[in-house]
XYZ file of C-alpha atoms in Angstrom:
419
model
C 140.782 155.139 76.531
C 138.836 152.434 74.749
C 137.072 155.072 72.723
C 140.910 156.567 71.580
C 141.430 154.495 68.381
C 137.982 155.154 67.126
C 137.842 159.473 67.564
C 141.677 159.111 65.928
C 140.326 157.642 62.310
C 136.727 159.131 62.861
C 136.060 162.909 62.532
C 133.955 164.389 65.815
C 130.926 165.232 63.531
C 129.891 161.893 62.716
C 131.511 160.195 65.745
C 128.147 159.033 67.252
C 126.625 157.829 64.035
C 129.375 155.602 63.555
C 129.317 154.351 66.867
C 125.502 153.351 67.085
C 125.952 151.772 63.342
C 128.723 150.020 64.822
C 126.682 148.733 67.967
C 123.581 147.537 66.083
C 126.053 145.583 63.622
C 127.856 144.040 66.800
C 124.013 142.833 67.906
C 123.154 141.603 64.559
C 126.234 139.557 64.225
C 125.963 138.220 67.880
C 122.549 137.240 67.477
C 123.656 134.996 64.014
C 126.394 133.394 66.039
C 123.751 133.237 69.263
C 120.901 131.393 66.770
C 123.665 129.389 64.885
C 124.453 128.031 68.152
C 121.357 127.197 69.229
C 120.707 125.362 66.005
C 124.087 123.649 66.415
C 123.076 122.156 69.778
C 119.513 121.289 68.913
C 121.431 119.140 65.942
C 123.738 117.366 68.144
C 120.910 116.936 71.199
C 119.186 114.859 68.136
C 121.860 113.060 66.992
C 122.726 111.942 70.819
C 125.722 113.778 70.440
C 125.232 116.357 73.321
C 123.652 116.002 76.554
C 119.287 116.613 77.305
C 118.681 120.618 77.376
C 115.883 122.304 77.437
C 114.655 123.382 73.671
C 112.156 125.769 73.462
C 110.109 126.449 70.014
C 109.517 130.314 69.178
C 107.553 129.671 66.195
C 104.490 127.013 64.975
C 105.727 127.233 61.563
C 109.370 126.940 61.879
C 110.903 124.243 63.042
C 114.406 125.656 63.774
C 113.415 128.381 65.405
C 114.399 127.883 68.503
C 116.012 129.136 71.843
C 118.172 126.575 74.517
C 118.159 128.855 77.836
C 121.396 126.893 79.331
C 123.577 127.618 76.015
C 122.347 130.933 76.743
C 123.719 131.538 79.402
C 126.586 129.411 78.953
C 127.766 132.306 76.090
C 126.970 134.941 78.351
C 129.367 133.684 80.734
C 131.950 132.857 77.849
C 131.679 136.448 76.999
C 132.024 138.086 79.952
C 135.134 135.620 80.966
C 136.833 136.819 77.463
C 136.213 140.282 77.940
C 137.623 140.024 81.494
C 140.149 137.611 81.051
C 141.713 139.619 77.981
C 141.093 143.093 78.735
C 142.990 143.551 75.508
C 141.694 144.256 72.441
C 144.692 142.631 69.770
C 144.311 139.267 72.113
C 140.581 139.545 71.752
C 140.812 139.885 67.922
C 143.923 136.978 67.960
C 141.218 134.685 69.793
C 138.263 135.773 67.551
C 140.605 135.314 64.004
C 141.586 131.947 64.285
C 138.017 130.577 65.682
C 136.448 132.189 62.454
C 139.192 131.155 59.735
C 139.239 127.478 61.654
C 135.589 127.558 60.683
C 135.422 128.876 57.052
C 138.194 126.118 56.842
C 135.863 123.345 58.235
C 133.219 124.510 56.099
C 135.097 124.574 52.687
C 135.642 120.554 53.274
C 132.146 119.780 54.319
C 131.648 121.213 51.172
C 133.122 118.498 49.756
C 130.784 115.917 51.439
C 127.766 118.379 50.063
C 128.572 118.481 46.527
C 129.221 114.936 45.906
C 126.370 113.218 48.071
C 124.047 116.225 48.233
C 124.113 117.674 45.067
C 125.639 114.636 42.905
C 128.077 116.660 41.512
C 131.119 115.340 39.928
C 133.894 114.756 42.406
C 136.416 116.813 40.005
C 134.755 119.974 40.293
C 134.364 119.222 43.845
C 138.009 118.927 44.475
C 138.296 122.129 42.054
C 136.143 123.669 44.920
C 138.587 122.668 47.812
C 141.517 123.151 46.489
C 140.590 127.437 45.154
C 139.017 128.067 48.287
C 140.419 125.710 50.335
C 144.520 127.153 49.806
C 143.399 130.599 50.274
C 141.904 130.067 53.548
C 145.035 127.246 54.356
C 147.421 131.003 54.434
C 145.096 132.723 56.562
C 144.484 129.997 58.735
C 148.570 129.714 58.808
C 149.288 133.335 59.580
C 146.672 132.971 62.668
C 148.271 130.237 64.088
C 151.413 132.204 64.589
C 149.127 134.339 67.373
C 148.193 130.664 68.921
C 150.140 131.514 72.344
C 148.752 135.505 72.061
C 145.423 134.296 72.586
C 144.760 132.203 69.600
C 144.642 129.249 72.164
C 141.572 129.889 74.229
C 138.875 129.111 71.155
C 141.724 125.709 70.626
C 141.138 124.815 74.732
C 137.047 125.523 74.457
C 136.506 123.424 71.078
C 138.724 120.534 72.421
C 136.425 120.865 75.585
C 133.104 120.608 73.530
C 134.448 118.149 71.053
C 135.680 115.746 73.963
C 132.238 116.637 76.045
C 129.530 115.385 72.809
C 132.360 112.553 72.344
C 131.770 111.020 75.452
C 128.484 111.866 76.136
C 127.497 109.923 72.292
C 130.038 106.917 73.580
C 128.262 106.410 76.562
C 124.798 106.835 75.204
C 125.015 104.054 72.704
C 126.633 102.130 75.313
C 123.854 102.645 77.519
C 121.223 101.971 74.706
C 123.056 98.911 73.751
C 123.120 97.311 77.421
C 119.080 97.714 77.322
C 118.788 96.362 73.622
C 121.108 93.065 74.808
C 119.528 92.519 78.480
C 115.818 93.241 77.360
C 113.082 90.380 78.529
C 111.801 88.691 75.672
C 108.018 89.097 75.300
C 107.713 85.446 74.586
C 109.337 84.575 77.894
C 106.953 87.150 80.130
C 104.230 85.380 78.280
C 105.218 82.357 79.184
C 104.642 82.343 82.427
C 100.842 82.077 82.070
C 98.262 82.513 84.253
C 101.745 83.197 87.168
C 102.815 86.293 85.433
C 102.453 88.905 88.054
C 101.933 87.242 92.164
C 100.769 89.495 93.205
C 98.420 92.345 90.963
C 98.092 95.206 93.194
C 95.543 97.800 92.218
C 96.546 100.946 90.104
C 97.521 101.860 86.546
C 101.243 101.458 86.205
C 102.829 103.252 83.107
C 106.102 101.532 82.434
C 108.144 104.580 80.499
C 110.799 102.796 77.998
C 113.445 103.783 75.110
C 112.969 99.789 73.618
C 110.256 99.636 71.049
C 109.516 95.753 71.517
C 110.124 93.656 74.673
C 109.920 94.512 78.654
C 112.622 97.180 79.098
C 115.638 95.862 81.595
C 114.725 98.457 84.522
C 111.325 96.519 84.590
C 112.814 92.995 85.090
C 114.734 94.508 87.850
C 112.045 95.842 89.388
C 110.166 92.651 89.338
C 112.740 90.763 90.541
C 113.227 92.616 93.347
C 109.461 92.912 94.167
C 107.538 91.075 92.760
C 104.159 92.424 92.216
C 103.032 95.462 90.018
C 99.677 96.927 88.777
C 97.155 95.382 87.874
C 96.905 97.242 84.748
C 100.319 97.763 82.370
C 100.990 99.905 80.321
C 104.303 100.503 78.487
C 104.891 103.600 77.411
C 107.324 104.961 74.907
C 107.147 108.940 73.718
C 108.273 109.830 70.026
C 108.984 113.307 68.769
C 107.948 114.217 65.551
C 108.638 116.695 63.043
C 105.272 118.804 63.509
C 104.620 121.732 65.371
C 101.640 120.067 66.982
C 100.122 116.639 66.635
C 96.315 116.234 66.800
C 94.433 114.970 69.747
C 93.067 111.968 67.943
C 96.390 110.893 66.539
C 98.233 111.282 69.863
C 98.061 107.932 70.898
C 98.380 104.608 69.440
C 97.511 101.539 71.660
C 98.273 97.721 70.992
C 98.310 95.020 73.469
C 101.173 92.562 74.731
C 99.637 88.928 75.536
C 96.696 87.349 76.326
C 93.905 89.340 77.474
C 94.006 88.246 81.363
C 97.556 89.696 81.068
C 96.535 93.456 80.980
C 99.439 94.081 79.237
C 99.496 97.376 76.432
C 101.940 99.023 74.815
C 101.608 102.596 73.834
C 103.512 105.368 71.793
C 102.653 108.920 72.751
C 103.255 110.986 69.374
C 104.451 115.095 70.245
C 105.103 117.751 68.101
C 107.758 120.235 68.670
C 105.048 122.451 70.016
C 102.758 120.432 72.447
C 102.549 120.936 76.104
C 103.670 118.220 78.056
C 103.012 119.492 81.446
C 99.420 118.979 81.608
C 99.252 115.603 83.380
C 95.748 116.021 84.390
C 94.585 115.469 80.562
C 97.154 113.618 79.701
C 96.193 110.657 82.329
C 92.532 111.063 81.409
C 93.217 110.809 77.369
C 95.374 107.708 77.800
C 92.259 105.835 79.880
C 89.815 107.319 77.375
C 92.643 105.725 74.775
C 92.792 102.205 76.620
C 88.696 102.190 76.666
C 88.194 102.726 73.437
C 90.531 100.068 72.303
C 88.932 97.672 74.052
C 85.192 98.334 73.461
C 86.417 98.573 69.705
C 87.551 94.758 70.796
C 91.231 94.972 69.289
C 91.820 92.058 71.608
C 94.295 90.511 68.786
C 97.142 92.558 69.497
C 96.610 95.070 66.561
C 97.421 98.818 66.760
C 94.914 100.699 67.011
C 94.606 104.552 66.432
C 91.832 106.728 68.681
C 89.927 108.893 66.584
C 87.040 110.910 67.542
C 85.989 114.642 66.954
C 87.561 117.248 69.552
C 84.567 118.007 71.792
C 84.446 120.574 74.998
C 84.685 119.081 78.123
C 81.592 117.988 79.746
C 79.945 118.047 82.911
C 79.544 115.117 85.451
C 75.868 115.295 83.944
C 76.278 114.894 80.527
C 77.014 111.564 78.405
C 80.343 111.871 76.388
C 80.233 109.110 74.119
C 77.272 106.620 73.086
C 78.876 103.873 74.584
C 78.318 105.921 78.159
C 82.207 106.460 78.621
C 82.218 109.628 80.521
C 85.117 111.505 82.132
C 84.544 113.319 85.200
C 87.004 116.143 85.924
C 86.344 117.325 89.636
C 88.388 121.025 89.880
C 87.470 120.907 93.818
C 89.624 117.726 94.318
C 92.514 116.997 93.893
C 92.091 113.716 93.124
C 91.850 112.842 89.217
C 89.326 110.014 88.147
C 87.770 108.630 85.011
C 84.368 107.015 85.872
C 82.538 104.647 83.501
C 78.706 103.868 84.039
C 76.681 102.059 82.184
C 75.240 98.932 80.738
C 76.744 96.388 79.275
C 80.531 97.437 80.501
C 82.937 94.463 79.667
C 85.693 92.815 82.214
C 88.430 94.203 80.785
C 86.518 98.252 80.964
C 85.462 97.353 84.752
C 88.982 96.145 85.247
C 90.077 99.453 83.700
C 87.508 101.302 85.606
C 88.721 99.807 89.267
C 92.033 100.281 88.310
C 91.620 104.083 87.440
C 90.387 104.820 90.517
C 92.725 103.285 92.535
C 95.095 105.220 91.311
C 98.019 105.602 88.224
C 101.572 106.002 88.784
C 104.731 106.668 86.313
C 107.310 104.244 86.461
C 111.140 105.235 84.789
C 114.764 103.728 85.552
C 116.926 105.799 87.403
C 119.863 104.116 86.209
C 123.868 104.443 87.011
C 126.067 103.831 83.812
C 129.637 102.017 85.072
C 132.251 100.756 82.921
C 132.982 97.314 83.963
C 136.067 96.608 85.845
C 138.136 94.827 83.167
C 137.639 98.199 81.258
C 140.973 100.473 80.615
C 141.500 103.842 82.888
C 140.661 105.944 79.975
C 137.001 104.367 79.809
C 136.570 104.236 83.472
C 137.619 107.682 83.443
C 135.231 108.263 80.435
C 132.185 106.790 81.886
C 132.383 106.619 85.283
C 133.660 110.051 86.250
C 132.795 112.685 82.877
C 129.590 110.517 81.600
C 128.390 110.461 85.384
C 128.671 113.991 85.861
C 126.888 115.350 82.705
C 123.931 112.384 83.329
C 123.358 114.048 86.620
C 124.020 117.949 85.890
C 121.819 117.560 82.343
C 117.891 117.683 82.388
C 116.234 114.774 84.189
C 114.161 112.805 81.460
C 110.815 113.181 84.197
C 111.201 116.690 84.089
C 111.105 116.870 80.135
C 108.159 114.226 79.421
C 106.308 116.746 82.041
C 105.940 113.328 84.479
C 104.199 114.715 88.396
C 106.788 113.819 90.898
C 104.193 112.605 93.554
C 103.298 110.165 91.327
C 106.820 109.108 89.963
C 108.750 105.764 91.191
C 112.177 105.651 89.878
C 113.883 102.005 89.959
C 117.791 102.582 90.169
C 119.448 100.138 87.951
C 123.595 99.577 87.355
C 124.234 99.406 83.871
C 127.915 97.544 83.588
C 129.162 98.629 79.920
């Protein structure tokens, strides 16, 4: 019976030509409203506007490329519950009408915003712009919502849904961003402790993983107030994207240290492009203590960034000497234990420090923190935060998952964050 509309206006003889012309335009225009989509998201992930999904890059030369398997199947599911929930084709096309005239509509006044600040246009022929295309699509948008209650509402409902989802999600992460920025230890009053910062120094590598470019992130504090001893060996540890399908190995990292030297303090930024692996923890650990090393036999002991450079070389044996300055990494495939020996001559404190402290063992630190509105708030932010902010923090991806950190090495510090 579905087929009935199509044989009446369509002669038998090229029935089936018609039809498969018709199919493969139905995929082509689902896949530009399945990619548009996808860039969509990947637009509002950036601008903190939508919660953390999974982005994966197609292409090394394209930056937009890109597929987001949850949206995926988010619009497979949206599809299906149309095409079941309708079962009617007018209601379908009611639906489908006023979603794309709403967004010619939108896009004729963003216009606007293009011309003038974009472009530099004058703001005359601008509004010349609006107003021609602007009234023609105001009628068409006007006759569609006349079919709002024939099934012109359901695209209303979902877009209300999304726009009230990236709403909160943006409120909640600048709220969140702005508790850290305002309850952040000052570096000047860690270092003022002296020679007392840190009772007790336990053995290990701790990397400290924080959103705050300067200072000791909040989540640490807590953590130190509540126990107070850590590694013996710091380092902070903050991961920025960039713009580049991949970055090279001797620009990944760039090291600088926080305090006096007996402090072991360092702060490091971990560069990515859109196309690095990030689930390789194995070189990852070894790179950042060949990193550390090399900063400090370079002696940038004055709190200067410093960049590692060297030429890519294949990984050694246990045998053979890596550097002249007898900094060797030993990779042992029949353990399962990861360690980064140095031998030699000559080896300062800080590089023996290092050394113990490497083989002792390295663990990832984050804050596994619970966003709460505080209690003078109103209902609607309580309701905001507490209930639809706390649900999409715990149902989106978990930021150890995406930064590719090993779970059996992972501590996670839970933190309330009263906004």
């Amino acid at each position: 019976m579905l087929m009935l509309p199509i044989r009446l206006k369509i002669r038998e003889v090229v029935f089936w030509p018609v039809f498969i012309i018709a199919t493969l335009a139905t995929m082509v225009g689902s896949q530009a409203i399945i990619s548009g989509t996808f860039s969509v998201i990947s637009q509002c992930r950036a601008l903190k506007c939508f919660p953390r999904v999974k982005v994966v890059h197609t292409s090394n030369h394209i930056h937009g490329q890109i597929y987001i398997p949850e949206v995926n199947w988010i619009l497979m599911v949206l599809c299906l519950a149309v095409l079941v929930g309708y079962r009617d084709t007018d209601t379908i096309g009611n639906a489908y009408g006023l979603a794309v005239i709403t967004v010619m509509l939108v896009t004729t006044c963003l216009m606007f915003l293009v011309i003038v600040m974009v472009w530099k246009r004058n703001i005359l022929g601008a509004l010349a712009f609006v107003i021609v295309f602007g009234s023609v699509e105001l009628f068409y948008f006007s006759a569609c919502l006349a079919k709002v209650h024939k099934g012109g509402w359901f695209p209303l409902v979902l877009s209300l849904i999304l726009l009230s989802t990236m709403c909160i999600w943006h409120y909640g992460t600048l709220k969140k961003q702005a508790y850290e920025l305002n309850n952040r230890v000052c570096l000047d009053m860690l270092l003022s402790m002296g020679t007392n910062l840190g009772i007790n120094r336990v053995p290990g590598i701790g990397l400290i993983y924080s959103n705050v470019a300067t200072g000791v992130p909040p989540m640490f504090a807590h953590f130190v107030t509540n126990f107070p001893a850590f590694h013996r060996i710091l380092v902070f540890v903050m991961v920025q994207s960039l713009t580049v399908p991949k970055v090279p190995a001797n620009q990944r990292f760039v090291i600088s240290r926080i305090g006096p030297t007996e402090f072991r303090l360092f702060q490091c930024v971990v560069r990515y492009g859109y196309k690095d692996q990030r689930n390789d923890t194995h070189d990852f650990e070894n790179h950042l203590i060949e990193t550390v090393a090399e900063f400090l036999r370079n002696g940038n002991n004055d709190g200067e960034a410093f960049r590692w450079e060297t030429t890519n070389q294949q990984q050694s044996s246990p045998s053979d000497d890596v550097t002249a300055s007898s900094f060797e990494n030993v990779v042992s495939s029949e353990s399962s234990k990861k360690t980064v020996r140095f031998r030699g001559v000559g080896c300062s404190k800080e590089l023996e420090d290092l050394r113990e402290a490497r083989e002792s063992g390295l663990a990832y630190m984050m804050g596994s923190t619970c966003v709460l509105a505080c209690d003078t708030s109103s209902y609607l932010k309580k309701f905001a935060i507490n209930i639809v902010y706390g649900f999409l923090r715990q149902n989106c991806r978990h930021p150890a998952i995406a930064l590719g950190v090993p779970h059996t090495s992972l501590i996670e510090v839970g933190m309330v964050y009263r906004v």
